[in-house]
Short mmCIF file of C-alpha atoms in Angstrom, two decimals:
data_model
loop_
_atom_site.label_atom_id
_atom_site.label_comp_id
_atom_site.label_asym_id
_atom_site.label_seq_id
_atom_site.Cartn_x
_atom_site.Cartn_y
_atom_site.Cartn_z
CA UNK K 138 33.56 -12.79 20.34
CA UNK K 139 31.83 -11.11 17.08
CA UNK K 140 30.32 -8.18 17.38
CA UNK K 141 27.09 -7.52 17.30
CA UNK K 142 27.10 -4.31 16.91
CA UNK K 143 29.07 -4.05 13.35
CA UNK K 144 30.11 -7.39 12.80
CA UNK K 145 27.36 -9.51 9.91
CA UNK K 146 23.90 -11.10 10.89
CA UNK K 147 23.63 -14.84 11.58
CA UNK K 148 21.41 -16.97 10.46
CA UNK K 149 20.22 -17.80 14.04
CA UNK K 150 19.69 -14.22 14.57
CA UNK K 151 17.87 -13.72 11.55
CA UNK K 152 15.70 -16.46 12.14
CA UNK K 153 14.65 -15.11 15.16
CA UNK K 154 13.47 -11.82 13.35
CA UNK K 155 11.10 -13.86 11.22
CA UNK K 156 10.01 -15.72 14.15
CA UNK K 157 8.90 -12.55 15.99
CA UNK K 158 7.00 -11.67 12.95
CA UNK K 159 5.31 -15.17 12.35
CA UNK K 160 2.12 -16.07 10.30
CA UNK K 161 4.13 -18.21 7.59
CA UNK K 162 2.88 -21.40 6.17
CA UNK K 163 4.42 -24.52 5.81
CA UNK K 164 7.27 -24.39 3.19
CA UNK K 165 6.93 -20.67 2.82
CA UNK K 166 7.40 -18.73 -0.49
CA UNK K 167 8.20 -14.83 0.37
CA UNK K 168 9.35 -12.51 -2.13
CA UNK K 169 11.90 -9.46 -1.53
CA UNK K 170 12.42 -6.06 -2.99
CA UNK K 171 15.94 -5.84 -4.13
CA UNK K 172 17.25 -2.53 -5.48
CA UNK K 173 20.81 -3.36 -5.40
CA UNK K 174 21.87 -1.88 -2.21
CA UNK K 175 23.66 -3.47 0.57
CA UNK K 176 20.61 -3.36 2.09
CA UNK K 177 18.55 -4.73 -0.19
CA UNK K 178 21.00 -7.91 -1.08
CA UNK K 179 21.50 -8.40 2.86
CA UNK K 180 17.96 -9.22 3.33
CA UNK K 181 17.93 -11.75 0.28
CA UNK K 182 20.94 -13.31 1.11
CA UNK K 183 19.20 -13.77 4.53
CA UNK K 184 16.40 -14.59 3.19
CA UNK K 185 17.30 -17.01 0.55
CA UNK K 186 19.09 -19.16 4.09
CA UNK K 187 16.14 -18.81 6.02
CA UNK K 188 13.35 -19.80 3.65
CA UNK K 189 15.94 -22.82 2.73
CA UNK K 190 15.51 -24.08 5.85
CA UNK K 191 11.83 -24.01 5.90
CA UNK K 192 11.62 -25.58 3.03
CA UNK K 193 10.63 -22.46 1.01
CA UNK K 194 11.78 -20.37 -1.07
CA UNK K 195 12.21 -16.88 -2.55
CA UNK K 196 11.78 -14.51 -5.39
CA UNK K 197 14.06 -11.38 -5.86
CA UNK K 198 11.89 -8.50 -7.15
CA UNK K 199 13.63 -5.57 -8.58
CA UNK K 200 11.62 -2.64 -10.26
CA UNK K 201 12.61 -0.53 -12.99
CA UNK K 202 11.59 2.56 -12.43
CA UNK K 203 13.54 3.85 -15.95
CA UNK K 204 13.70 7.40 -14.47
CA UNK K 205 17.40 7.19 -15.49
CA UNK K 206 19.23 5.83 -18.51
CA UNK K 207 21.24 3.90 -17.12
CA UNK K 208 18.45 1.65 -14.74
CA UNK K 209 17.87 -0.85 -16.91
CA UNK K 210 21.41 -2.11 -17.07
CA UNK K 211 20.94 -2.14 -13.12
CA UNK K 212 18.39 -4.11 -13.03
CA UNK K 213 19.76 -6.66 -15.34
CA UNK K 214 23.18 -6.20 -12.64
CA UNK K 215 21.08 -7.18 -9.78
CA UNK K 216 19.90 -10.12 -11.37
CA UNK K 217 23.35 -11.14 -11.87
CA UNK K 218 24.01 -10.82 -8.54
CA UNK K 219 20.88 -12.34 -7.23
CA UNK K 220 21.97 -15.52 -9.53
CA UNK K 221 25.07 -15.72 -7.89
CA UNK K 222 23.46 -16.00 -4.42
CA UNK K 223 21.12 -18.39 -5.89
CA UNK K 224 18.34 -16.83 -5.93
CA UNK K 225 15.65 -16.53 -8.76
CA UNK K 226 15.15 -12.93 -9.68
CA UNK K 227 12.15 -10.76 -11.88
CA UNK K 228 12.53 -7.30 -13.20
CA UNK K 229 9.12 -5.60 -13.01
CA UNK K 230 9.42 -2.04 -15.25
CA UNK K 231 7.38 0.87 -14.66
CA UNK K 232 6.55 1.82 -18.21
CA UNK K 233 4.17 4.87 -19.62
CA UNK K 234 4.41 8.56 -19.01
CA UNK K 235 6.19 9.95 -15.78
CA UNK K 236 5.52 12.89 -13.95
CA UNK K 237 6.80 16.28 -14.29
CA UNK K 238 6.68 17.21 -10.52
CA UNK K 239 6.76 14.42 -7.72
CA UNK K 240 8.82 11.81 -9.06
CA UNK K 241 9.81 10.28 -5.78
CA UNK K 242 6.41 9.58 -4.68
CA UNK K 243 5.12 8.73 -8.10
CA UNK K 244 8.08 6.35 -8.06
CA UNK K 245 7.39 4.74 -4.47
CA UNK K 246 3.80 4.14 -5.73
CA UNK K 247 4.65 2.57 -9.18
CA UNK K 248 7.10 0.30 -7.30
CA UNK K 249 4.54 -0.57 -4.91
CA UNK K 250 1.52 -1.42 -7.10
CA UNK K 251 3.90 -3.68 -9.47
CA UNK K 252 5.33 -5.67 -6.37
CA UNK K 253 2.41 -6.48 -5.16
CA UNK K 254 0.76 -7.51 -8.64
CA UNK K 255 4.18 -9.20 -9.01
CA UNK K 256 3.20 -11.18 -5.62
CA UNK K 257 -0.30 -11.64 -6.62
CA UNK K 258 0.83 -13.47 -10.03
CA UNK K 259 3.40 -15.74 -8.41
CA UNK K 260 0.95 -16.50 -5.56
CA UNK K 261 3.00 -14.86 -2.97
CA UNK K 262 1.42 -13.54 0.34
CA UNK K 263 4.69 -12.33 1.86
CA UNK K 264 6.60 -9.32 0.46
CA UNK K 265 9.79 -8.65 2.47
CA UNK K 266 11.02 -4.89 2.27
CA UNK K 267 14.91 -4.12 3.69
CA UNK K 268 14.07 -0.62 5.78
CA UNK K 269 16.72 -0.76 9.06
CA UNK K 270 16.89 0.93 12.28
CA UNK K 271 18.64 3.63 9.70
CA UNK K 272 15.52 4.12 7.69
CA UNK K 273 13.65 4.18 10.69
CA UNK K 274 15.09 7.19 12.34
CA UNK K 275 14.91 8.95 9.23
CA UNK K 276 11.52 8.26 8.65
CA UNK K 277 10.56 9.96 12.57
CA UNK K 278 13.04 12.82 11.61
CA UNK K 279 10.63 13.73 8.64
CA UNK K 280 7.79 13.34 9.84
CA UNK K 281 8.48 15.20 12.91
CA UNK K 282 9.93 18.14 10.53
CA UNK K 283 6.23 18.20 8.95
CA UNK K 284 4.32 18.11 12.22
CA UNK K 285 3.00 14.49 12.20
CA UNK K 286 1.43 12.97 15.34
CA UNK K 287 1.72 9.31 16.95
CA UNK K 288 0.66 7.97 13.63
CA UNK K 289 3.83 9.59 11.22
CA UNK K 290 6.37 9.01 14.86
CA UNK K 291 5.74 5.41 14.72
CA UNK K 292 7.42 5.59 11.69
CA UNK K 293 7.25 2.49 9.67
CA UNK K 294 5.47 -1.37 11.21
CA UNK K 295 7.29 -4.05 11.20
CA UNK K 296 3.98 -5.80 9.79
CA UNK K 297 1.44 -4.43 7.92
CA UNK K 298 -1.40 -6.05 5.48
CA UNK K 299 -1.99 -4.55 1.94
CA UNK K 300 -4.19 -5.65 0.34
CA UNK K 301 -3.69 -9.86 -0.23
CA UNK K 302 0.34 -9.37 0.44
CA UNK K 303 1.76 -8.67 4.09
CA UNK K 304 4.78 -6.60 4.02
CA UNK K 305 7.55 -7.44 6.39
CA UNK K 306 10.36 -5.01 7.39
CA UNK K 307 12.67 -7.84 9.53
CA UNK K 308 15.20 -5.25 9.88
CA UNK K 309 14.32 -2.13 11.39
CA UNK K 310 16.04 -3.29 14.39
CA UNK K 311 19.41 -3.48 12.78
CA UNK K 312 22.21 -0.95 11.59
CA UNK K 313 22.84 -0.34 8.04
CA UNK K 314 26.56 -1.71 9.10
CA UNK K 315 25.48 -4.58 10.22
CA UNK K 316 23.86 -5.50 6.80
CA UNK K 317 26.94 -4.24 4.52
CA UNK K 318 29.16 -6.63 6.82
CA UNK K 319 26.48 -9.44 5.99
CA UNK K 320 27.24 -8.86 2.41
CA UNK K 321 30.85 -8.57 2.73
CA UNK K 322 30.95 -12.03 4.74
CA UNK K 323 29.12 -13.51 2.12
CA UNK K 324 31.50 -11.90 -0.54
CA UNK K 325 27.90 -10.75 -2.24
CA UNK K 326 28.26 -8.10 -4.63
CA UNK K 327 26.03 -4.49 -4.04
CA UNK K 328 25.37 -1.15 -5.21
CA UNK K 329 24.73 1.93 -3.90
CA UNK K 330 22.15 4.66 -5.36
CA UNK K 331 23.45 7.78 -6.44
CA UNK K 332 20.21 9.22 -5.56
CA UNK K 333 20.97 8.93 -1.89
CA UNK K 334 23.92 11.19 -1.94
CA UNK K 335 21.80 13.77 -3.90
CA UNK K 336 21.01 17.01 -2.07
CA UNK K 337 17.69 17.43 -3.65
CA UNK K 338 16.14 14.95 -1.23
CA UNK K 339 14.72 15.32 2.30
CA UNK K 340 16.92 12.19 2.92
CA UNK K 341 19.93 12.64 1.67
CA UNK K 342 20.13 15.83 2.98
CA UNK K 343 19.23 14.14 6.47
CA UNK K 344 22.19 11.42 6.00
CA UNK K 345 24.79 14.66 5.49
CA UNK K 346 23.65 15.90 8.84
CA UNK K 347 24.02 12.96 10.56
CA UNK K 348 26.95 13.64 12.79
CA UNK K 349 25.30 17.07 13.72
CA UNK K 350 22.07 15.33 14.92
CA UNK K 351 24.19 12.97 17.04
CA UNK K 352 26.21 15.52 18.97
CA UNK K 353 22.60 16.69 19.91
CA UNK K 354 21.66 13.32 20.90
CA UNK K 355 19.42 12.56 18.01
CA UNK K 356 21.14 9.41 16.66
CA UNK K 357 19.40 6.61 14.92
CA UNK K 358 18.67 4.09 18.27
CA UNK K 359 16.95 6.85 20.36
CA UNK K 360 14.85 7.76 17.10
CA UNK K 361 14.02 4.54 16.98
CA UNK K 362 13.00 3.51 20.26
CA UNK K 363 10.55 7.08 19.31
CA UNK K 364 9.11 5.21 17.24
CA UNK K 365 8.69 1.99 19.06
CA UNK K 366 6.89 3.97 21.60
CA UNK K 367 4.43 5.69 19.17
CA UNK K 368 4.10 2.45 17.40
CA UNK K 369 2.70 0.98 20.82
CA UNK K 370 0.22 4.03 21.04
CA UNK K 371 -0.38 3.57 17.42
CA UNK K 372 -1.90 0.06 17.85
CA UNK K 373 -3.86 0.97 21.00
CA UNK K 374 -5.72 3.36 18.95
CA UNK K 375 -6.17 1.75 15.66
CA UNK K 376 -7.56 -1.30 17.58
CA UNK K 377 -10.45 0.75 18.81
CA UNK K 378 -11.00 2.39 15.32
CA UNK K 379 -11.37 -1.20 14.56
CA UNK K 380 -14.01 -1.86 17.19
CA UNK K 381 -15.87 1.27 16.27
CA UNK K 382 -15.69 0.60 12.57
CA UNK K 383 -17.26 -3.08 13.49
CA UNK K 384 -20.07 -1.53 15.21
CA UNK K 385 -20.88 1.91 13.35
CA UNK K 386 -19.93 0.66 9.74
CA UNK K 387 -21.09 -1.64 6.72
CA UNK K 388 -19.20 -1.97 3.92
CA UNK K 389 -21.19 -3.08 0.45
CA UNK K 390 -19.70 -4.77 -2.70
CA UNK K 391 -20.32 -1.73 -4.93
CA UNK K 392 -17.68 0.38 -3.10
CA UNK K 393 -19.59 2.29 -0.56
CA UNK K 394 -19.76 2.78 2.89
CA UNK K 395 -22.90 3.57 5.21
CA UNK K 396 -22.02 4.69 8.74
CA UNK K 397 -24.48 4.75 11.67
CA UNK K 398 -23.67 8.00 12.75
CA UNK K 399 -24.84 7.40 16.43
CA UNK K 400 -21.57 5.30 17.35
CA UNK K 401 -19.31 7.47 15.20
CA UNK K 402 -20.59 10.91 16.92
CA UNK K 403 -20.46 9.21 20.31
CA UNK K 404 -17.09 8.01 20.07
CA UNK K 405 -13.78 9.45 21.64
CA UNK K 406 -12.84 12.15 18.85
CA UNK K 407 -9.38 10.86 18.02
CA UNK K 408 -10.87 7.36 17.41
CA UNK K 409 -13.89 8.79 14.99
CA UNK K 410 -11.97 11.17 12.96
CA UNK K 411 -9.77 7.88 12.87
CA UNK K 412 -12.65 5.65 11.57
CA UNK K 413 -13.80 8.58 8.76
CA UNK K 414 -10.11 8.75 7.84
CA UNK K 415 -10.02 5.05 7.38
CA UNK K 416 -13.33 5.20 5.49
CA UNK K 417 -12.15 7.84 3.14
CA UNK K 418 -8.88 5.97 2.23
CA UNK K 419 -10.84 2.74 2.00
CA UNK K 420 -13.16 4.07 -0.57
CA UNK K 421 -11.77 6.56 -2.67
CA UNK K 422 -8.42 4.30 -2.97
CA UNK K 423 -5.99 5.90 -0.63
CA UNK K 424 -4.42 7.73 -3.35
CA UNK K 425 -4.95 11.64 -2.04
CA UNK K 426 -5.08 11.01 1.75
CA UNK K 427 -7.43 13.11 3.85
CA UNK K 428 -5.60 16.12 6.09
CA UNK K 429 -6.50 15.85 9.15
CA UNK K 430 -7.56 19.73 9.79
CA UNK K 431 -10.21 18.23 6.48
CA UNK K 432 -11.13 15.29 8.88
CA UNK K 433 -12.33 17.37 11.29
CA UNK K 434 -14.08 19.85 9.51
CA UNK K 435 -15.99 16.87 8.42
CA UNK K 436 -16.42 15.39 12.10
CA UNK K 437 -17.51 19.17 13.26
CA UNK K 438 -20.17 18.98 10.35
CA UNK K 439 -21.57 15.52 10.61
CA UNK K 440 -22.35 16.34 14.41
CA UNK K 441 -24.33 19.28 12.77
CA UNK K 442 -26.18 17.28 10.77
CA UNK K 443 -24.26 17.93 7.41
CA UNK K 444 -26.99 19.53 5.92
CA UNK K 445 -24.77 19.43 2.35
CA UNK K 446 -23.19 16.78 0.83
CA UNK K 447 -19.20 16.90 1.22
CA UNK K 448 -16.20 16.02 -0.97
CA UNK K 449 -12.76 14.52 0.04
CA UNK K 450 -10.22 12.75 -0.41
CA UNK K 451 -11.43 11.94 -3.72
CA UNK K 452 -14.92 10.46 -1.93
CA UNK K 453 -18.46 11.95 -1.47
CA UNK K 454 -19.86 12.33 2.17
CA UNK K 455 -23.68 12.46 2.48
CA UNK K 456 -26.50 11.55 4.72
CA UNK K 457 -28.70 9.22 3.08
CA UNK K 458 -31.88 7.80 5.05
CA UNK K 459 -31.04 8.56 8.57
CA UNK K 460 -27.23 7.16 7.89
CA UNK K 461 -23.77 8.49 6.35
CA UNK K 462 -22.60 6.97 3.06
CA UNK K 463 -19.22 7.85 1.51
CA UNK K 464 -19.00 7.19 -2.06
CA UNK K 465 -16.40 7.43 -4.30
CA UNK K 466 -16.60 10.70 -6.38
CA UNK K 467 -17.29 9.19 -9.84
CA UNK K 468 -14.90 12.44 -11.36
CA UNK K 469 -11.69 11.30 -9.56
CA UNK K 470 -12.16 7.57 -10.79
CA UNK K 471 -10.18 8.91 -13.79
CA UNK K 472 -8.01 5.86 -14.42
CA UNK K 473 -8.64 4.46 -17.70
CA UNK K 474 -6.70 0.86 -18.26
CA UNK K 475 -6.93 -1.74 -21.03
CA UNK K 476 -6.79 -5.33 -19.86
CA UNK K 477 -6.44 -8.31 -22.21
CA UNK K 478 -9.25 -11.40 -21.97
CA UNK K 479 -8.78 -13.65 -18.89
CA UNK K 480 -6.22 -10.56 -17.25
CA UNK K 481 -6.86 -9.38 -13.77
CA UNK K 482 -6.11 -6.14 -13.44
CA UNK K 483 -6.32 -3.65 -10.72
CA UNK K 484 -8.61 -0.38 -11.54
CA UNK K 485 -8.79 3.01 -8.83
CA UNK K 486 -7.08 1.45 -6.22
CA UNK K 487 -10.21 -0.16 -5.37
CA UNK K 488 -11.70 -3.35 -7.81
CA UNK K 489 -9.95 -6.15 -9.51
CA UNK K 490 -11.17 -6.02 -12.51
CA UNK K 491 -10.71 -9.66 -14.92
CA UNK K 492 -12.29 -9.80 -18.82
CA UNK K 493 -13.56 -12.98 -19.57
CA UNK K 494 -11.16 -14.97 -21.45
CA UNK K 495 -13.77 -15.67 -23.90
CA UNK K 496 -13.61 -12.10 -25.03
CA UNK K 497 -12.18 -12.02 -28.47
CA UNK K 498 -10.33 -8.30 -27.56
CA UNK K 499 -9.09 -6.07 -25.28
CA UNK K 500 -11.46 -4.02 -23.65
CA UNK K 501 -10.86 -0.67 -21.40
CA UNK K 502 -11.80 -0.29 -17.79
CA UNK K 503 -13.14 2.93 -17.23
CA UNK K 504 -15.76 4.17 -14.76
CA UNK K 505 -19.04 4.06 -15.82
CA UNK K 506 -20.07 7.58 -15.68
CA UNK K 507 -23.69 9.73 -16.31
CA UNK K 508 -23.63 8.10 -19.81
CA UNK K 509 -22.55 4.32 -19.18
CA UNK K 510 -25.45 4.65 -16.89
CA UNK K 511 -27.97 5.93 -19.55
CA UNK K 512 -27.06 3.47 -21.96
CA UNK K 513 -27.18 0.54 -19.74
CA UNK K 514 -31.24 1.89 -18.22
CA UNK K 515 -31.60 1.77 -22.21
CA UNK K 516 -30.98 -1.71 -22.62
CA UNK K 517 -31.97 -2.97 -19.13
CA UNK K 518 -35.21 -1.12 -17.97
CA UNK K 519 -34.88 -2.96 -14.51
CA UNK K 520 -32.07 -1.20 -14.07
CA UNK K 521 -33.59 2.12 -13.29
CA UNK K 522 -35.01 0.66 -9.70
CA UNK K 523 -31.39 -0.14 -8.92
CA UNK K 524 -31.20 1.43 -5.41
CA UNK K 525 -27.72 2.79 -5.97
CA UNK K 526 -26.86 6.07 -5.14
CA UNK K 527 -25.86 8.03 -8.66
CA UNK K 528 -22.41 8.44 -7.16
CA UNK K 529 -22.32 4.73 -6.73
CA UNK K 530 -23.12 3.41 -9.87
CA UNK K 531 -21.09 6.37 -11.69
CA UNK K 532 -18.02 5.02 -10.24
CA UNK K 533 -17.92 1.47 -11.34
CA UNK K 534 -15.77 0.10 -13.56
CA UNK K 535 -17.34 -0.84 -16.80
CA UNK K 536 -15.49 -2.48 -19.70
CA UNK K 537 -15.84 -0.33 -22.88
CA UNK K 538 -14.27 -0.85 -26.41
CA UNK K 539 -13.81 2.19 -29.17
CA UNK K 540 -16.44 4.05 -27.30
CA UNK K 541 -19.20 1.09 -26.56
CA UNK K 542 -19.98 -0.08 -23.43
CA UNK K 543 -19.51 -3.55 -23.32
CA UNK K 544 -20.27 -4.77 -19.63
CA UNK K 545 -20.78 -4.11 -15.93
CA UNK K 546 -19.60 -7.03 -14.19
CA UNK K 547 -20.66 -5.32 -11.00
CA UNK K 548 -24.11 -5.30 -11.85
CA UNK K 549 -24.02 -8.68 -13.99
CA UNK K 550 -24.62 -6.32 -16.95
CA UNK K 551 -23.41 -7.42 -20.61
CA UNK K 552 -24.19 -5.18 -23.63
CA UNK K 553 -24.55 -8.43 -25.83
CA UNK K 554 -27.13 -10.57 -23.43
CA UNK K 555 -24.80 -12.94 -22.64
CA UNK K 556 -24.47 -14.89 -19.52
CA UNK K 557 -21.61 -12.40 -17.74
CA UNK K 558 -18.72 -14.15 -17.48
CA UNK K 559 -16.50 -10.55 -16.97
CA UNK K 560 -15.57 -10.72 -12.99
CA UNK K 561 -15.02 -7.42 -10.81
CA UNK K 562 -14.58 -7.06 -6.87
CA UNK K 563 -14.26 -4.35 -4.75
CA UNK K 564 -10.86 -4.96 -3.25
CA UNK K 565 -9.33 -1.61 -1.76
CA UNK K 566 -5.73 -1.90 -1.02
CA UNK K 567 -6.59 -0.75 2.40
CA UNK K 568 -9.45 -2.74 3.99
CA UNK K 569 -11.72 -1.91 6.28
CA UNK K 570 -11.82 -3.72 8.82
CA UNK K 571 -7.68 -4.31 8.70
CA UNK K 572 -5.88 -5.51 11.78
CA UNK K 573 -4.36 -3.00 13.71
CA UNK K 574 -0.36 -2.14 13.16
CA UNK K 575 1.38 -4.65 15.03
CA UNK K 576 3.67 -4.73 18.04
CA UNK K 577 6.30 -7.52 18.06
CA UNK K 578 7.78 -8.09 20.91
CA UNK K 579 11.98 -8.52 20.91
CA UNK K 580 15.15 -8.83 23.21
CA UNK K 581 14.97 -5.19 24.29
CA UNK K 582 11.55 -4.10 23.78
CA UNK K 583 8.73 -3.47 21.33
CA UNK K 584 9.61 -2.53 17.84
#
């Protein structure tokens, strides 16, 4: 009898992982994040089988972070061994200037953003990601060690929407054993990161205190089944940040937010310091969340009628006519990014931002600011009625070149009279009104 315990994952089993997650079109295209771990090639290999039998098919993504040397041979490795699975395979770098402190973060955010631009230009809308049961108890273990609530003990979802792409995580229900024997039984050829034996990080150091969190009964299945139970309290209360959201919130094409602060002030506190969290994250681009002890200074201060304006989490909190709005805080839209004619681009976390490919040069997408809006009230007089709050308009991408601003494709502005043919949408990674984390339901449980 093999065992299921150590012995390799079968295709039947693996099929009924992706079943459990569902949503998947007809022939379904899904591409996987592949860092050359025994992990990573597990879940292709699996993947490459399963999609095979939909009909599908699926791309191997591995990202370059170049933090080392010696990564860009790597990459080029796993595409070798991708290509011997039969699998196509893309190396997305992470170029530019890296950080001095952070690297680990900064890292998990580069490789992020270019996966899901890499799904975005293939047309992908499912990004498979090969965290295991493994992972998952790490993940509670951390975030226990910094004091997180339900939200950080769920750990990670099996399912969860960003932005256009849903990320999967089939595995958290397995052992990292169970996927090196998958590779071994497939005689695929893997990896492992150097990085993870390395005593500077939180989860390396974890892995070397492994047994000693066992003998206390900490092992990786009871930390998981943690999380499976936090996950389930998780989704109970992000479906009725949801509802309140629905009710108490309206979200324009600008960026902003107005809240009717009658529902949010009336609501259960947990679920409306969950709602301005969500708000926050939504419009100034997730990129510095809100702490909560911040959260709910704010909630404490909105009940008192915030008589000043507030600023967090890189947004600006302010009554406005009888209502809230949050606006981004045009100072912290400091990204500055040149896109070529006809190239969609991301800008802030927030718009996608596309040139017209009649443009005869690049331009750079950089927030308007105090003087993009004088110059465009210059040029368009009917501008100045805009009904825009200043932090609004400050903080919208315009499209400048050496210095002149060329267009505002929010506001159908173009420095040259032209009918605008520039395109930009507010399209925060996190959205709104995004479903709640969901529970899948399996053999022995929810996960």
């Amino acid at each position: 009898m093999r065992d299921l315990t150590t012995g390799p994952v079968s295709d039947p089993e693996f099929a009924r992982l992706m079943d459990r997650l569902g949503g998947f079109e007809p022939a379904p295209r899904v591409a996987v994040g592949v860092s050359g771990g025994g992990d990573s090639v597990a879940l292709a290999l699996l993947l490459h089988r399963w999609a095979a039998g939909q009909g599908g098919d699926v791309l191997a993504l591995t990202v370059d972070h170049g933090l080392r040397p010696e990564s860009g041979e790597e990459a080029i490795a796993v595409g070798q061994s991708m290509a011997a699975l039969g699998v196509p395979h893309r190396i997305l770098r992470w170029t530019g200037d890296k950080p001095a402190g952070g690297v680990q973060a900064a890292a998990r955010t580069a490789r992020h953003r270019l996966l899901a631009e890499a799904c975005a230009e293939e047309g992908i809308l499912h990004l498979a990601l090969a965290h295991h049961r493994d992972d998952q108890a790490e993940t509670v273990l951390l975030r226990l060690a910094r004091g997180s609530g339900i939200d950080g003990l769920a750990g990670m979802a099996a399912i969860r929407a960003e932005g256009a792409v849903r990320i999967l995580r089939p595995l958290l229900g397995l052992p990292h054993e169970r996927l090196l024997a998958t590779c071994a039984a497939a005689g695929a050829v893997w990896v492992e990161d150097p990085s993870n034996q390395n005593p500077r990080y939180a989860r390396a150091r974890l892995r070397a205190a492994r047994s000693l969190l066992e003998a206390e009964g900490l092992d990786a299945q009871r930390l998981a089944e943690t999380a499976r139970r936090a996950g389930r309290a998780r989704a109970a209360l992000e479906t009725a940040t949801t509802l309140l959201l629905a009710e108490a919130a309206a979200l324009y094409p600008e960026g902003w937010i107005r809240l009717d602060p009658a529902p949010l002030l009336a609501a259960p506190a947990e679920i409306a310091l969950r709602a301005l969290t969500r708000c926050l994250a939504v419009i100034g681009g997730g990129g510095h969340p809100a702490r909560d002890e911040a959260v709910e200074r704010l909630h404490a201060e909105l009940a008192a009628g915030l008589e000043h304006g507030r600023t967090l989490a890189g947004c600006r909190v302010l009554r406005r006519r009888g209502a809230i709005l949050i606006a981004r805080e045009p100072e912290a839209a400091a990204e500055q990014r040149d896109a070529l004619p006809g190239e969609r681009i991301r800008w802030d976390r927030r718009f996608a931002v596309m040139p017209s490919a009649r443009r005869e040069s690049p331009v750079t997408v950089a927030r308007l600011g105090a003087a993009g809006w004088d110059v465009l009230k210059a040029s368009r007089p009917d501008m100045a009625g805009l009904d825009l709050h200043p932090a609004v308009r400050e903080s919208l991408p315009g499209l400048w070149s050496e210095g002149r601003l060329e267009a505002v494709p929010t506001l159908g502005f173009d420095a040259n009279g032209h009918i605008p043919m520039d395109a930009a949408t507010f399209s925060p990674v996190l959205p709104l009104g995004r479903q709640a984390f969901q529970v899948v339901s399996c053999d022995d449980g929810i996960i």
